mmCIF file of C-alpha atoms in Angstrom:
data_model
loop_
_atom_site.group_PDB
_atom_site.id
_atom_site.type_symbol
_atom_site.label_atom_id
_atom_site.label_comp_id
_atom_site.label_asym_id
_atom_site.label_seq_id
_atom_site.Cartn_x
_atom_site.Cartn_y
_atom_site.Cartn_z
ATOM 1 C CA CYS A 1 -6.280 -3.273 -4.303
ATOM 2 C CA GLY A 2 -5.004 -4.722 -1.066
ATOM 3 C CA GLY A 3 -2.321 -7.273 -0.558
ATOM 4 C CA ARG A 4 -1.942 -10.934 -1.283
ATOM 5 C CA THR A 5 -3.606 -13.057 1.392
ATOM 6 C CA GLU A 6 -3.755 -16.778 0.769
ATOM 7 C CA VAL A 7 -2.631 -20.147 2.010
ATOM 8 C CA PHE A 8 0.412 -21.414 0.135
ATOM 9 C CA LYS A 9 1.058 -24.638 2.004
ATOM 10 C CA THR A 10 -1.001 -26.425 4.601
ATOM 11 C CA HIS A 11 0.654 -28.791 7.007
ATOM 12 C CA LEU A 12 -0.656 -30.114 10.280
ATOM 13 C CA LYS A 13 0.903 -32.949 12.233
ATOM 14 C CA PRO A 14 -0.049 -34.874 15.338
ATOM 15 C CA ASN A 15 2.067 -34.231 18.426
ATOM 16 C CA LYS A 16 1.179 -35.860 21.788
ATOM 17 C CA ASN A 17 -2.559 -36.158 21.173
ATOM 18 C CA LYS A 18 -2.752 -32.645 19.672
ATOM 19 C CA ILE A 19 -2.742 -31.371 16.116
ATOM 20 C CA VAL A 20 0.111 -28.905 15.698
ATOM 21 C CA GLY A 21 0.304 -26.316 12.941
ATOM 22 C CA PHE A 22 2.442 -23.340 12.045
ATOM 23 C CA HIS A 23 1.681 -20.084 10.274
ATOM 24 C CA MET A 24 3.606 -17.019 9.229
ATOM 25 C CA ASP A 25 2.165 -13.532 9.191
ATOM 26 C CA PHE A 26 4.360 -10.827 7.751
ATOM 27 C CA ASN A 27 3.764 -7.578 9.572
ATOM 28 C CA SER A 28 4.885 -4.092 8.549
ATOM 29 C CA LEU A 29 6.038 -5.020 5.060
ATOM 30 C CA TYR A 30 4.248 -2.019 3.604
ATOM 31 C CA PRO A 31 6.044 0.593 5.748
ATOM 32 C CA SER A 32 9.400 -1.149 5.304
ATOM 33 C CA GLN A 33 9.003 -0.988 1.534
ATOM 34 C CA MET A 34 8.146 2.705 1.789
ATOM 35 C CA ILE A 35 11.361 3.329 3.746
ATOM 36 C CA ASP A 36 13.722 1.180 1.681
ATOM 37 C CA ASN A 37 12.642 1.857 -1.891
ATOM 38 C CA ASP A 38 12.772 4.731 -4.303
ATOM 39 C CA PHE A 39 9.555 6.041 -5.824
ATOM 40 C CA PRO A 40 9.125 7.873 -9.119
ATOM 41 C CA ILE A 41 8.971 11.666 -9.015
ATOM 42 C CA GLY A 42 8.798 14.422 -11.616
ATOM 43 C CA ALA A 43 7.083 14.583 -14.972
ATOM 44 C CA PRO A 44 6.568 11.191 -16.632
ATOM 45 C CA GLU A 45 7.285 10.269 -20.222
ATOM 46 C CA PHE A 46 4.597 8.305 -22.103
ATOM 47 C CA TYR A 47 5.243 5.735 -24.836
ATOM 48 C CA THR A 48 2.980 3.595 -26.997
ATOM 49 C CA ASP A 49 5.406 2.289 -29.626
ATOM 50 C CA ALA A 50 6.154 -1.362 -28.789
ATOM 51 C CA GLU A 51 9.790 -1.282 -29.956
ATOM 52 C CA THR A 52 10.533 1.884 -27.983
ATOM 53 C CA ILE A 53 8.962 0.400 -24.861
ATOM 54 C CA LYS A 54 10.917 -2.844 -25.275
ATOM 55 C CA PHE A 55 14.170 -0.904 -25.721
ATOM 56 C CA ASN A 56 13.468 1.377 -22.733
ATOM 57 C CA PHE A 57 12.680 -1.602 -20.511
ATOM 58 C CA LYS A 58 15.876 -3.428 -21.556
ATOM 59 C CA VAL A 59 17.896 -0.307 -20.731
ATOM 60 C CA TRP A 60 16.172 -0.080 -17.350
ATOM 61 C CA GLN A 61 16.867 -3.775 -16.633
ATOM 62 C CA ARG A 62 20.554 -3.189 -17.311
ATOM 63 C CA HIS A 63 21.058 0.126 -15.470
ATOM 64 C CA LYS A 64 18.084 0.435 -13.062
ATOM 65 C CA LYS A 65 17.787 4.193 -13.695
ATOM 66 C CA GLY A 66 14.328 5.640 -13.155
ATOM 67 C CA LEU A 67 11.088 3.737 -12.589
ATOM 68 C CA GLY A 68 7.817 3.240 -14.332
ATOM 69 C CA PHE A 69 4.917 1.113 -15.407
ATOM 70 C CA ILE A 70 4.344 -1.086 -18.423
ATOM 71 C CA LYS A 71 1.035 -2.274 -19.803
ATOM 72 C CA ALA A 72 1.592 -5.469 -21.741
ATOM 73 C CA LYS A 73 0.087 -8.687 -22.982
ATOM 74 C CA ILE A 74 2.053 -11.470 -21.297
ATOM 75 C CA PHE A 75 2.111 -15.226 -20.911
ATOM 76 C CA ILE A 76 2.497 -16.621 -17.396
ATOM 77 C CA PRO A 77 3.448 -20.326 -17.448
ATOM 78 C CA ASP A 78 1.563 -22.675 -15.139
ATOM 79 C CA CYS A 79 3.079 -22.415 -11.691
ATOM 80 C CA LYS A 80 2.015 -23.035 -8.113
ATOM 81 C CA ILE A 81 2.193 -19.374 -7.056
ATOM 82 C CA PRO A 82 1.710 -17.053 -10.080
ATOM 83 C CA PRO A 83 3.718 -13.841 -9.673
ATOM 84 C CA LEU A 84 1.658 -11.042 -11.224
ATOM 85 C CA PRO A 85 -1.712 -9.691 -10.104
ATOM 86 C CA ILE A 86 -4.545 -8.389 -12.221
ATOM 87 C CA LYS A 87 -7.786 -6.862 -11.044
ATOM 88 C CA LYS A 88 -10.930 -8.768 -12.071
ATOM 89 C CA GLY A 89 -13.413 -7.460 -9.558
ATOM 90 C CA LYS A 90 -10.889 -8.575 -6.970
ATOM 91 C CA LEU A 91 -7.149 -9.110 -7.072
ATOM 92 C CA VAL A 92 -6.277 -12.420 -8.769
ATOM 93 C CA PHE A 93 -3.009 -14.094 -9.740
ATOM 94 C CA PRO A 94 -3.644 -15.972 -12.998
ATOM 95 C CA CYS A 95 -1.589 -18.173 -15.298
ATOM 96 C CA GLY A 96 -1.893 -18.058 -19.080
ATOM 97 C CA TYR A 97 -2.309 -15.066 -21.367
ATOM 98 C CA VAL A 98 -3.237 -11.839 -19.578
ATOM 99 C CA VAL A 99 -3.139 -8.101 -20.156
ATOM 100 C CA GLY A 100 -2.194 -5.870 -17.267
ATOM 101 C CA THR A 101 -0.086 -3.009 -15.988
ATOM 102 C CA TRP A 102 2.849 -3.660 -13.684
ATOM 103 C CA THR A 103 5.817 -1.805 -12.289
ATOM 104 C CA TYR A 104 9.207 -2.383 -13.883
ATOM 105 C CA ASN A 105 10.298 -4.306 -10.789
ATOM 106 C CA GLU A 106 7.272 -6.605 -10.820
ATOM 107 C CA LEU A 107 7.606 -7.375 -14.516
ATOM 108 C CA ALA A 108 11.384 -7.889 -14.376
ATOM 109 C CA HIS A 109 11.038 -10.256 -11.390
ATOM 110 C CA ALA A 110 8.339 -12.267 -13.176
ATOM 111 C CA ILE A 111 10.470 -12.562 -16.320
ATOM 112 C CA GLU A 112 13.639 -13.544 -14.450
ATOM 113 C CA LYS A 113 12.200 -15.910 -11.822
ATOM 114 C CA TYR A 114 9.000 -17.286 -13.393
ATOM 115 C CA ASN A 115 9.831 -17.312 -17.118
ATOM 116 C CA VAL A 116 7.001 -14.899 -17.882
ATOM 117 C CA GLU A 117 7.060 -13.899 -21.542
ATOM 118 C CA VAL A 118 6.056 -10.488 -22.846
ATOM 119 C CA ILE A 119 3.934 -11.080 -25.941
ATOM 120 C CA GLU A 120 3.258 -7.436 -26.731
ATOM 121 C CA TYR A 121 4.275 -4.128 -25.140
ATOM 122 C CA LEU A 122 1.282 -1.769 -25.179
ATOM 123 C CA GLU A 123 2.010 1.330 -23.074
ATOM 124 C CA GLN A 124 4.736 2.718 -20.852
ATOM 125 C CA ILE A 125 4.957 5.481 -18.283
ATOM 126 C CA HIS A 126 8.574 6.252 -17.410
ATOM 127 C CA PHE A 127 9.930 8.494 -14.672
ATOM 128 C CA CYS A 128 13.589 9.464 -15.049
ATOM 129 C CA THR A 129 13.941 10.585 -11.437
ATOM 130 C CA THR A 130 13.368 8.630 -8.237
ATOM 131 C CA PHE A 131 13.576 9.418 -4.546
ATOM 132 C CA LYS A 132 12.886 7.779 -1.171
ATOM 133 C CA VAL A 133 9.806 9.983 -0.825
ATOM 134 C CA PHE A 134 8.337 8.334 2.264
ATOM 135 C CA LYS A 135 11.510 7.501 4.214
ATOM 136 C CA ASN A 136 11.440 10.410 6.690
ATOM 137 C CA LEU A 137 7.677 10.240 7.218
ATOM 138 C CA ILE A 138 7.592 6.504 7.924
ATOM 139 C CA GLN A 139 10.642 6.702 10.198
ATOM 140 C CA LYS A 140 9.055 9.535 12.199
ATOM 141 C CA MET A 141 5.759 7.656 12.493
ATOM 142 C CA SER A 142 7.579 4.494 13.519
ATOM 143 C CA ASP A 143 9.610 6.377 16.140
ATOM 144 C CA ARG A 144 6.412 7.862 17.574
ATOM 145 C CA LEU A 145 4.794 4.430 17.799
ATOM 146 C CA ASN A 146 7.865 2.813 19.333
ATOM 147 C CA ASN A 147 8.468 5.582 21.886
ATOM 148 C CA ARG A 148 4.961 6.149 23.133
ATOM 149 C CA THR A 149 4.117 5.084 26.616
ATOM 150 C CA PHE A 150 0.870 3.589 27.771
ATOM 151 C CA HIS A 151 -0.655 4.591 31.087
ATOM 152 C CA LEU A 152 -3.142 2.350 32.779
ATOM 153 C CA ASN A 153 -5.573 4.330 34.929
#
């Protein structure tokens, strides 16, 4: 899908006959997330019963054991920067009633910080086991990039 690329706040101000602006560009967030976070491994469990999914998600929120995905109908209140993406030809971040699939972490963050409400739980894929699958690979690649030397001929 790609990442989120948009302007959140514009602000330019005059300074000694010039217009001065500021921007932030976050670099290497993707590799840092691959190093720092666990990823699901093993055989997944599938659920379609709404009450079971709701219970499983509440248990996960409390204990943070395992990882997974939940497809749900949700309500995202009006806010300046909506938290959850859906794919509609391109990646969009809507408010209102939407149906989508999100990771446990994405959905929990949206509920806790943005007052997102789950209207109906539809499907769940749960992995009991997690592991920092990419940690060694990304560290080795990073070390190679940081230690290489450039020769100008």
